Coordinates of C-alpha atoms (C1' of nucleotides) in Angstrom, one line a residue:
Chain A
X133 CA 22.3 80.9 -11.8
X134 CA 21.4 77.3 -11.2
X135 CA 19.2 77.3 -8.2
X136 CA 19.6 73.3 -7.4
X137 CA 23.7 73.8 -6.7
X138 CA 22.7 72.8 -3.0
X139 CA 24.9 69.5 -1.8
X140 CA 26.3 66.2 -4.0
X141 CA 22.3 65.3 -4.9
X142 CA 22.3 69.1 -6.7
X143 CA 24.9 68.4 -9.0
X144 CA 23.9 65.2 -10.1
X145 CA 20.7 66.6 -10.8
X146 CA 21.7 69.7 -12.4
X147 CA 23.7 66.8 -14.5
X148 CA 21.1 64.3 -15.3
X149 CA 18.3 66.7 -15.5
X150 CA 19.2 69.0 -18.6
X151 CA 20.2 65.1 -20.1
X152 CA 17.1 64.0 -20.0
X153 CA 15.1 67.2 -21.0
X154 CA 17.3 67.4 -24.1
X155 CA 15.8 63.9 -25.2
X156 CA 19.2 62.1 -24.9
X157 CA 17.4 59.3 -23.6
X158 CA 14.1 58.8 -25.7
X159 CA 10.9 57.5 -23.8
X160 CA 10.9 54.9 -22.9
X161 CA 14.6 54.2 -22.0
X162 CA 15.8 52.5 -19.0
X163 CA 18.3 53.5 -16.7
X164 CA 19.6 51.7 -14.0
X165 CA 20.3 53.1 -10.0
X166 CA 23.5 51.2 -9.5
X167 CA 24.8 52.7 -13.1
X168 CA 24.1 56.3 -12.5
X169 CA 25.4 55.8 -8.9
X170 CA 28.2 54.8 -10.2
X171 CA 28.7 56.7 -13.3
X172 CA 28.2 60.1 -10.9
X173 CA 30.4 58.4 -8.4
X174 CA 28.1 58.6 -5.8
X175 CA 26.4 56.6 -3.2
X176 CA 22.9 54.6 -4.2
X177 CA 21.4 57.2 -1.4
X178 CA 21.9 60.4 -3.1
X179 CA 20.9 58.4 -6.3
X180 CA 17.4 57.9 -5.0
X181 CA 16.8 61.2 -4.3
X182 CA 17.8 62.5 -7.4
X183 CA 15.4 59.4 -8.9
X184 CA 12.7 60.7 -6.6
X185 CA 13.0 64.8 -7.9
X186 CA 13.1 63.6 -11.7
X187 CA 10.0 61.2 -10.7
X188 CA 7.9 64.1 -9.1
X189 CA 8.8 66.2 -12.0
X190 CA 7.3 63.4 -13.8
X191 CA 10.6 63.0 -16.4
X192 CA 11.2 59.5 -15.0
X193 CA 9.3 56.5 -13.5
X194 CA 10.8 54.0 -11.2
X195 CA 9.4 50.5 -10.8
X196 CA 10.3 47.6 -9.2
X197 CA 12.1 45.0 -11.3
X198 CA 12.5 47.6 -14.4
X199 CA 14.4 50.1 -13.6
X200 CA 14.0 54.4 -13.6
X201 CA 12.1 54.8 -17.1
X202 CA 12.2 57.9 -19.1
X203 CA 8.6 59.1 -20.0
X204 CA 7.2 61.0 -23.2
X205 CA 7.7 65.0 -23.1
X206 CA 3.7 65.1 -22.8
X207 CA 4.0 63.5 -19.2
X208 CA 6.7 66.3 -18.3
X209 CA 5.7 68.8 -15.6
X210 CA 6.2 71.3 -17.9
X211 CA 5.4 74.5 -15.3
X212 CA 8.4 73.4 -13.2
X213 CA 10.8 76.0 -12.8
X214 CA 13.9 73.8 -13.1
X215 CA 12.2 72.2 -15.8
X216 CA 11.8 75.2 -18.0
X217 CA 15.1 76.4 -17.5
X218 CA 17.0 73.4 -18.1
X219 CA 14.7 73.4 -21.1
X220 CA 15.5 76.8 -22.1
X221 CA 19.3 75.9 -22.0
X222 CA 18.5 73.1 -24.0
X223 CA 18.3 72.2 -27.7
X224 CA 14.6 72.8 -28.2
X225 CA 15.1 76.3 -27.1
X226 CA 12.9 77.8 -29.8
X227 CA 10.1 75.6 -29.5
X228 CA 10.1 76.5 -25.7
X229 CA 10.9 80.1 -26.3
X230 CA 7.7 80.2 -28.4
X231 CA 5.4 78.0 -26.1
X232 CA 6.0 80.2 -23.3
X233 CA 5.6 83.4 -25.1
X234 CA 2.2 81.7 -26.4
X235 CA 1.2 81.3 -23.0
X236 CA 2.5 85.1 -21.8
X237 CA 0.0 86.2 -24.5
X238 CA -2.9 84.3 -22.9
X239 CA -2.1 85.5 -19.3
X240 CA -0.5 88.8 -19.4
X241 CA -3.6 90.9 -20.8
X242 CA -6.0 89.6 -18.4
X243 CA -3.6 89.3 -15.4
X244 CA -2.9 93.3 -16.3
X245 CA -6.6 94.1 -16.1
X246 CA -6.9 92.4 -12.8
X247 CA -3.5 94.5 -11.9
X248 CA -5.8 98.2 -13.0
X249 CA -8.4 97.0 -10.2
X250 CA -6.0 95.7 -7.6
X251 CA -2.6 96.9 -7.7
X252 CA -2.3 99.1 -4.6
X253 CA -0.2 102.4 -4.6
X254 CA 3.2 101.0 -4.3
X255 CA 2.6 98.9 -7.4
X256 CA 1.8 101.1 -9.2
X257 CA 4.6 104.0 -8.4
X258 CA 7.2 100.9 -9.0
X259 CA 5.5 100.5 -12.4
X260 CA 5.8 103.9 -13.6
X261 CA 9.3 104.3 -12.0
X262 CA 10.3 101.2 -14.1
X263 CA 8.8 102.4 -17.0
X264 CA 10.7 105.7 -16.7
X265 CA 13.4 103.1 -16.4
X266 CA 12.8 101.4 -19.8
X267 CA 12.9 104.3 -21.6
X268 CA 15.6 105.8 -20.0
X269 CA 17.5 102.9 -20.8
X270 CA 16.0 102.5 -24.7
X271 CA 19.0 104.4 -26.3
X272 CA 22.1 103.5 -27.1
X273 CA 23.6 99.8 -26.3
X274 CA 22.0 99.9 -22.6
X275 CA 20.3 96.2 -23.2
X276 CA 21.5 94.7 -19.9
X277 CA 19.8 98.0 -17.9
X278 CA 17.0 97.6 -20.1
X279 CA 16.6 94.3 -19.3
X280 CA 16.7 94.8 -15.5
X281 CA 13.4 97.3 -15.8
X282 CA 11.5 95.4 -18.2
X283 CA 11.6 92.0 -16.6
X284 CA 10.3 94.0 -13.1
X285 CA 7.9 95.7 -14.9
X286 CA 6.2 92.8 -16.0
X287 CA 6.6 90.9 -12.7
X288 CA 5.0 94.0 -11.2
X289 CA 2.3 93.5 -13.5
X290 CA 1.5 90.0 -12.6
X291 CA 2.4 90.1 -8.7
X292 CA 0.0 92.8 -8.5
X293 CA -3.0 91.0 -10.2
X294 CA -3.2 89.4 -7.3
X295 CA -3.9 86.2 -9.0
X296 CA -0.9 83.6 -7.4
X297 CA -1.4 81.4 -10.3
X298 CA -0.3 84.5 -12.7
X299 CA 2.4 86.0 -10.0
X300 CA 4.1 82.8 -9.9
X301 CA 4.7 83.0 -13.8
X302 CA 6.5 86.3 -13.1
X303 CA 10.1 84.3 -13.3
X304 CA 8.8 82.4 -16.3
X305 CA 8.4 86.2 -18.1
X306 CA 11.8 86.8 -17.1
X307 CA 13.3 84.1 -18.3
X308 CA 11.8 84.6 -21.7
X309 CA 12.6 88.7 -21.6
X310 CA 16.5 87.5 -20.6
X311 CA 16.7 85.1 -23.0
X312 CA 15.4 87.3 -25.9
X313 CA 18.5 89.9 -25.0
X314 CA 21.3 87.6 -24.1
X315 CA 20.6 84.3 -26.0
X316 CA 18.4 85.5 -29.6
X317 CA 19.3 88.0 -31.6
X318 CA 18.1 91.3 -30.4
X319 CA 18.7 94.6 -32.7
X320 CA 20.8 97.0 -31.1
X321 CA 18.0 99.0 -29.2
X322 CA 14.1 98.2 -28.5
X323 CA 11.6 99.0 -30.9
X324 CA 10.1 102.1 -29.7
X325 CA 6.5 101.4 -30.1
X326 CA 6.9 98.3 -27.1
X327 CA 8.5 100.9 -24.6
X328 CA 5.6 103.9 -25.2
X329 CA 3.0 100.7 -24.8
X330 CA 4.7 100.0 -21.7
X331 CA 4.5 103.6 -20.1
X332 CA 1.3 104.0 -21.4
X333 CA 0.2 100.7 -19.6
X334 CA 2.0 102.2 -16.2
X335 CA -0.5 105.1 -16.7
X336 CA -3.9 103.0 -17.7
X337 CA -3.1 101.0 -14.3
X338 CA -2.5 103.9 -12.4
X339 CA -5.5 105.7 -13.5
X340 CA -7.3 102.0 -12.7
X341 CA -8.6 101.6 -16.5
X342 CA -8.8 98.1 -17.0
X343 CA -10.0 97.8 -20.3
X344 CA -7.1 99.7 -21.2
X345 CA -4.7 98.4 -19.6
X346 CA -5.5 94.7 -21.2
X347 CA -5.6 96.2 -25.1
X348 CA -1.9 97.7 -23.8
X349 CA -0.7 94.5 -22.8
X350 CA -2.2 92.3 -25.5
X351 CA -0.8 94.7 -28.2
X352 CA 3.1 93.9 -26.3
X353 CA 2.7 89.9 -26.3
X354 CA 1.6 90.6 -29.8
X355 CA 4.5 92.5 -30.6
X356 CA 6.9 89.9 -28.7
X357 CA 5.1 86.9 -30.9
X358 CA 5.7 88.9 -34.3
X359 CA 9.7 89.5 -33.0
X360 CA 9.7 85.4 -32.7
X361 CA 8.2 84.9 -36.4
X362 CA 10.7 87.5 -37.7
X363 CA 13.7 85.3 -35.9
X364 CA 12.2 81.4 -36.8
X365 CA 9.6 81.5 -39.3
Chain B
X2 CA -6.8 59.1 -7.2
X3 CA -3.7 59.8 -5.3
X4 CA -1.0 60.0 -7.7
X5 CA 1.9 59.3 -5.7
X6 CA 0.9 56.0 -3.4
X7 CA 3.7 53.9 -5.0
X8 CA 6.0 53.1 -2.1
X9 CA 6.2 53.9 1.3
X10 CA 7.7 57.2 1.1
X11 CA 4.8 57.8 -1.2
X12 CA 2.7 57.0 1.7
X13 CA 4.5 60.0 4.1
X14 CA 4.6 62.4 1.1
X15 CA 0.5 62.1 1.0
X16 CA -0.2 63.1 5.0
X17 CA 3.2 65.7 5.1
X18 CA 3.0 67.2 1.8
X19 CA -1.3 67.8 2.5
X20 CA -0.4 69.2 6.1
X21 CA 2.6 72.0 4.7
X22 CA -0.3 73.2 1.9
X23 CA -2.9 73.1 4.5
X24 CA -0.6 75.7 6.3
X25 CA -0.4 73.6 9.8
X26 CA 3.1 74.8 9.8
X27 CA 3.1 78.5 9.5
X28 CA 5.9 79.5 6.8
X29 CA 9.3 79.7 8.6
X30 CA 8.5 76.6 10.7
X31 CA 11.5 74.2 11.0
X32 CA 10.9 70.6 11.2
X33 CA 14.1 67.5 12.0
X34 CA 14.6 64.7 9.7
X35 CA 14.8 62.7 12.3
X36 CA 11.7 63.5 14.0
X37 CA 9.7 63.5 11.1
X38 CA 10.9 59.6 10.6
X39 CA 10.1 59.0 14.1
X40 CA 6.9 60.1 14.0
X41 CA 6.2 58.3 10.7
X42 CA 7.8 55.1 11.9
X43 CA 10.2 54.9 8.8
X44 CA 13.8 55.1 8.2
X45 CA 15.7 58.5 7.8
X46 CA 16.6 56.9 3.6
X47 CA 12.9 57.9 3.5
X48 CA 12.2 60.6 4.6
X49 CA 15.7 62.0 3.3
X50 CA 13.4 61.4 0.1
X51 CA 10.3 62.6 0.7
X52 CA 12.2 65.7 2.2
X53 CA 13.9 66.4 -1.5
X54 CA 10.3 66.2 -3.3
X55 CA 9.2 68.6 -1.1
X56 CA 12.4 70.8 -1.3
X57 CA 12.0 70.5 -5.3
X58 CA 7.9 71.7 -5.0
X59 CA 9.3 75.0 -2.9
X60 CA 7.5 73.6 -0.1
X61 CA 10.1 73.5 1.9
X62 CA 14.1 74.6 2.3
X63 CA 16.6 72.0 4.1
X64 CA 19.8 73.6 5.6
X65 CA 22.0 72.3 7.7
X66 CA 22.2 72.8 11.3
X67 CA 18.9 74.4 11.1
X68 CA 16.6 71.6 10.3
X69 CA 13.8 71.5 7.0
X70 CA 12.4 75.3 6.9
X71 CA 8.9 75.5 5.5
X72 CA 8.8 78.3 2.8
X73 CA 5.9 81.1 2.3
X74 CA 3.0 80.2 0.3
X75 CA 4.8 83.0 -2.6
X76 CA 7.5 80.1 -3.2
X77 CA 5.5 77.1 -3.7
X78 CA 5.5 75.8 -7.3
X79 CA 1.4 76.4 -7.3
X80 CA 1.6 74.7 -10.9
X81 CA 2.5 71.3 -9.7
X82 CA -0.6 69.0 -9.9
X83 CA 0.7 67.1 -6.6
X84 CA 0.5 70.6 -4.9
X85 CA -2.9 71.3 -7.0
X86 CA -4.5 68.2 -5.9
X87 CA -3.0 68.5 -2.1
X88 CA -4.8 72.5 -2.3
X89 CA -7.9 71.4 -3.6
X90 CA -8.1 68.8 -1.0
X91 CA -7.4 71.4 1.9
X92 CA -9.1 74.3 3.7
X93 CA -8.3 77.2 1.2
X94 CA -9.9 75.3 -1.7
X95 CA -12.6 78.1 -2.3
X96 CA -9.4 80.3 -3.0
X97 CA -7.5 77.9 -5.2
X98 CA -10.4 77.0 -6.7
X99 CA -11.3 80.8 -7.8
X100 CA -7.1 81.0 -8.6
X101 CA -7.3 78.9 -11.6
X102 CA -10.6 79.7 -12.8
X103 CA -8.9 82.9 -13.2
X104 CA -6.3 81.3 -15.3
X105 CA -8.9 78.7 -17.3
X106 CA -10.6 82.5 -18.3
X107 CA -7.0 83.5 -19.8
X108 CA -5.7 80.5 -21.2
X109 CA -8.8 79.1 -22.6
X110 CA -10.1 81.6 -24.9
X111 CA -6.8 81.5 -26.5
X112 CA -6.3 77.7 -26.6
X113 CA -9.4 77.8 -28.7
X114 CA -8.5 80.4 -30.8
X115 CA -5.2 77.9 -31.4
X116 CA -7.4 74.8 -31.7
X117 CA -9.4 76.2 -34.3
X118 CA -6.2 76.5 -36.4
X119 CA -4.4 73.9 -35.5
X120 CA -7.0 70.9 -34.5
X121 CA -6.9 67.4 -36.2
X122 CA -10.4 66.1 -38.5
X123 CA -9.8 63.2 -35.4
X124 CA -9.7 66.4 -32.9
X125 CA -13.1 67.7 -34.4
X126 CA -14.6 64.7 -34.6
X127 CA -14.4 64.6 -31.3
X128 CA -14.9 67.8 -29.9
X129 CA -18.4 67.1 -31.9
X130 CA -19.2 63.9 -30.2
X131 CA -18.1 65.3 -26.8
X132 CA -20.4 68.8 -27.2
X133 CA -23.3 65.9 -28.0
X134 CA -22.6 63.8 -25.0
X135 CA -23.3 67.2 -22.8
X136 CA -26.4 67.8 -24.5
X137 CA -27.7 64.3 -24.0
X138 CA -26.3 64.7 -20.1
X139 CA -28.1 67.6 -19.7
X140 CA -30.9 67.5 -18.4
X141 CA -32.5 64.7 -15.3
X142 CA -29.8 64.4 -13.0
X143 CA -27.3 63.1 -15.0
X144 CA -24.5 65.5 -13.6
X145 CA -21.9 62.7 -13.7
X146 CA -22.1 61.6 -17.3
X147 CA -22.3 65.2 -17.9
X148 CA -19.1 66.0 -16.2
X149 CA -17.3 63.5 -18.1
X150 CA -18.0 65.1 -21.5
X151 CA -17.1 68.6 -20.0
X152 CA -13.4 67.3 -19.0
X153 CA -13.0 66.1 -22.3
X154 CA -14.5 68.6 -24.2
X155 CA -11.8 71.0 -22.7
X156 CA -9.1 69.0 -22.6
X157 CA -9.2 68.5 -26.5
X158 CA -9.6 72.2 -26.8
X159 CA -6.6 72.4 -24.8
X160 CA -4.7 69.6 -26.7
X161 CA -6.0 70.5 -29.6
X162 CA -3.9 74.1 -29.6
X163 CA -1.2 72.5 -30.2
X164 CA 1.0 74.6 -27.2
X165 CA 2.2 72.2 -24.8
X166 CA 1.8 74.7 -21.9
X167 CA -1.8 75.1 -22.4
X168 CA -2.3 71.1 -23.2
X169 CA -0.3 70.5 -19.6
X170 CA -3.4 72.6 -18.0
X171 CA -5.9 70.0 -18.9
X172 CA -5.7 68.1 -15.6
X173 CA -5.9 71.3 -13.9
X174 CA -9.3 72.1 -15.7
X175 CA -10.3 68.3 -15.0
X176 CA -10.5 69.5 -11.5
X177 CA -12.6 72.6 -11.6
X178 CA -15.1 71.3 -13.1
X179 CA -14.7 67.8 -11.1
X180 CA -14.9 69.8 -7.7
X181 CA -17.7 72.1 -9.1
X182 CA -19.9 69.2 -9.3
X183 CA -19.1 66.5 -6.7
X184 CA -17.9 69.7 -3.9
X185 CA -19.3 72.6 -4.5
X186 CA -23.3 74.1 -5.2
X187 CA -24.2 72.9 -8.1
X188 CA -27.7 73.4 -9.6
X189 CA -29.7 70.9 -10.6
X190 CA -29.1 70.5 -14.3
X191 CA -26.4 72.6 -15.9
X192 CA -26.9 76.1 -17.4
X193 CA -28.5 75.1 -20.5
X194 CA -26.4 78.6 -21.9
X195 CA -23.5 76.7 -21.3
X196 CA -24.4 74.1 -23.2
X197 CA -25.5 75.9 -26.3
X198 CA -21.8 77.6 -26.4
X199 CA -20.2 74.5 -25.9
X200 CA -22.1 73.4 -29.4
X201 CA -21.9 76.5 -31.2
X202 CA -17.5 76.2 -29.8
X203 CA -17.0 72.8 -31.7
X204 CA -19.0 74.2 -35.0
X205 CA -16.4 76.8 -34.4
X206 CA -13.2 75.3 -34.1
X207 CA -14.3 72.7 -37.1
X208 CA -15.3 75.7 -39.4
X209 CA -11.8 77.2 -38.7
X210 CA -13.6 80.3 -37.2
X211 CA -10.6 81.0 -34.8
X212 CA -12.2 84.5 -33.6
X213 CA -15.5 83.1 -33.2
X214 CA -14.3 80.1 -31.1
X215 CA -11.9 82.5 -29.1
X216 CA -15.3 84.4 -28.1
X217 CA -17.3 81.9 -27.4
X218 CA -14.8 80.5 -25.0
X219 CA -14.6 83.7 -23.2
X220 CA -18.2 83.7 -22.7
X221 CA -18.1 80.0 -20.8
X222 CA -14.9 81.1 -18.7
X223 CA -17.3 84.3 -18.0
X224 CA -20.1 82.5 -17.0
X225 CA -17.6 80.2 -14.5
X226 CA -16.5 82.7 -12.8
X227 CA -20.0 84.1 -11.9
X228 CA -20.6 80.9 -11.2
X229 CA -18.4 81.2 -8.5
X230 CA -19.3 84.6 -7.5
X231 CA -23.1 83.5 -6.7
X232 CA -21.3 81.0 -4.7
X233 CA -18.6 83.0 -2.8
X234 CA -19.5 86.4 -3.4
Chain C
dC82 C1' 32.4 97.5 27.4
dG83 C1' 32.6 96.0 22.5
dG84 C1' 34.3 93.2 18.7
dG85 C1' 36.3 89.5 16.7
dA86 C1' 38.4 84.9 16.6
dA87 C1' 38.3 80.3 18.1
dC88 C1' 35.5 76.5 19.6
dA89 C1' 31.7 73.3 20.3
dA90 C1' 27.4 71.4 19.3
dA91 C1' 23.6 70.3 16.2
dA92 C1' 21.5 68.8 12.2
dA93 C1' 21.7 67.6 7.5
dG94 C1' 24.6 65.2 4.2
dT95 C1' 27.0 61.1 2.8
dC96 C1' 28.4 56.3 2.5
dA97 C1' 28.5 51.2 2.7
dG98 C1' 26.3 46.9 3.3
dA99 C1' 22.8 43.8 4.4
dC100 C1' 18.3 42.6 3.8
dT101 C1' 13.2 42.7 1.8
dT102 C1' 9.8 42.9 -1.8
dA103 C1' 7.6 43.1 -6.0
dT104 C1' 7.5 41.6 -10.6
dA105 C1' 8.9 40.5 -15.3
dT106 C1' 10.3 36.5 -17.6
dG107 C1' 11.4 32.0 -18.5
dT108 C1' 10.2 27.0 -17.6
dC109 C1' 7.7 23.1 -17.3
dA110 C1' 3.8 20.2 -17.0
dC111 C1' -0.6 19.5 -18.8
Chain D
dG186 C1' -0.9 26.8 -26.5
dT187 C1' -2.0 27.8 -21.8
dG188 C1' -1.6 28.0 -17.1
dA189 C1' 1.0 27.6 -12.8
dC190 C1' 5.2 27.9 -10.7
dA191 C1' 10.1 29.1 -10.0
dT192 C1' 13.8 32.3 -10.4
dA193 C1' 16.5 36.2 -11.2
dT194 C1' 16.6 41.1 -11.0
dA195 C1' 16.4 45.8 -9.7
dA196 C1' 14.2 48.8 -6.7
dG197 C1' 12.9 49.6 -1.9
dT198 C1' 14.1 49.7 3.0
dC199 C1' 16.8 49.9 7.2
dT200 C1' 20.8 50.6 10.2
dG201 C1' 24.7 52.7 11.9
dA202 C1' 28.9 55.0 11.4
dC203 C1' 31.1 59.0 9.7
dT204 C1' 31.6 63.9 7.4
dT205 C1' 30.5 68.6 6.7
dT206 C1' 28.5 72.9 7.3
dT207 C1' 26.6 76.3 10.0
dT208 C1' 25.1 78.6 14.0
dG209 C1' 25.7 80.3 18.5
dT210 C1' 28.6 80.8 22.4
dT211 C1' 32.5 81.7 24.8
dC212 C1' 36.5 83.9 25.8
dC213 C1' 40.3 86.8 24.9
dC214 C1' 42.0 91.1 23.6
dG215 C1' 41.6 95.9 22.4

DNA sequence: CGGGAACAAAAAGTCAGACTTATATGTCAC
DNA sequence: GTGACATATAAGTCTGACTTTTTGTTCCCG
């Protein structure tokens, strides 16, 4: 699962990293090379380079004479994959949960309008095939195959807007549609209503209506904001 | 302007990381440590560094025995505002630009629809005095002083939702509307349209009129992306 | 002639230690 | 109290030796 795994520097970060995003050190706090170096067993080397990741990442600042200072959360480079998912396994796991679904809301409708105009035949076969898929799979205890459809739906979706800002958001979406089965309480099978809004937004792309295709997609981030009030009001 | 300048491997990260996003090495290209510190007269420490910033952007893959792999443009963290500011700064900047205009038209309209719930009296107050500054800026040349009440106007909007994802995009927006008038066309004095929405948006957000606002927001994302159709059609 | 196992080379990864540089802070004279 | 100066500190840099992983080749055997 975690991507970073790669070499001694990896593990620290994947240590250090989901530290700091949980707030254990508030902004502000100071943390010293040599210690972590030490504390992680490690050389001063790899230590740098983990202090230059969490630096570019914008988590950390390192000056000369100070030490490697933790910034505020609003200095965070919040978009970074790595970021969001040691977020996500966090403790403000809600708060994230919501803010990115917030922000699926925004993009999704409008990235799927671009996707009626662009998406070339391929697309849109894949889109209907996975949408076959989801309801296929929308009966009795199949969450995990579910799962597998809906979050390639949605990357479909985006990928085929042909927008790279929204495609790259298509593993942000599956993040948020993973952790809403395995982590949050999901009831035993998904609402109806959300799968026929996703065939019918297979068949509004394929049939290149745009206009539909966006009231489709804004009524399923709708329905996936209402599921988080229901959960943490 | 250039973030990252601290530090001599801040230095080699501002010509590299500009060359990978400029796409001088085609995706698959494989660079050596070693060389690369050659040909930047610094130690391998260094560029052991610089070669993990890049590795954490998706820029780039290190493996051994193979050398430091430059990835496809469809792995790149496009949200990182080192990678942002390198882009703009390159030879596909019409492209990026029209990328996150696409996005401002998504996020925007709902960021306002957010701020006029959610903004402070402070925020407001603000937004008020900003929407002011543009009218006094708008007309005789005074593009810069105009410019500076734009980014701010938007950025509060964006703050002002209270959604740390869309607050996070105000630097992004900062640039648009930077390049639009310092790079690209830009008429004279600005669309005096514009500025009447930009007015009519603050009365919005302050009268708690979240639909309203949400509108009015589309309109000025509309009219910036036909902007940049008359320009790049 | 084909396939697989052993081997060798190449490049990144790691470490240790010495040295440099910037800078925050304390000290002292005025 | 204020300014200049000295000092200590922690990051920054460099070098060279060593380790580890992986790829590609070679060579043996079926």
């Amino acid at each position: 699962m975690s991507t970073t795994g790669r070499g001694l520097h990896g593990r620290v970060l994947d240590i250090l990293g989901p530290e700091i995003t949980a707030g254990e050190y508030p902004p502000g706090s100071v943390l010293r090379t040599d210690e972590l170096a030490q504390r992680f067993d490690v050389s001063r080397s790899v230590m740098r380079e983990v202090v230059r990741v969490l630096e570019s990442m914008r988590l950390v600042e390192s000056r000369r004479r100070v030490g490697v200072t933790v910034l505020p959360t609003c200095e965070w480079n919040v978009y970074d994959p790595q970021v969001i998912r040691w977020r996500l396994a966090g403790a403000d796991r809600p708060r994230q949960l919501r803010s990115l679904t917030v922000l699926r809301s925004a993009v999704e409708p409008v990235a799927a309008g671009l996707a009626a105009r662009n998406a070339t035949a391929e697309q849109c076969a894949e889109l209907t095939e996975r949408a076959l898929g989801m309801v296929a799979h929308s009966r009795g205890h199949q969450l995990e195959g579910y799962l597998v459809h809906d979050m390639a739906f949605h990357r479909v979706i985006l990928t085929a807007s042909g927008n790279e800002m929204f495609a790259r958001l298509g593993d942000v979406v599956a993040e948020v549609l993973s952790g809403r089965t395995h982590h949050d309480v999901m009831f035993e099978d998904p609402d109806p209503a959300a799968v026929t809004l996703h065939v019918q937004l297979a068949e509004a792309v394929r049939e290149r209506d745009a206009v539909r295709a966006e009231e489709l997609t804004r009524q399923i981030t709708v329905g996936a904001l209402q599921e988080l009030d229901i959960l943490a009001p």
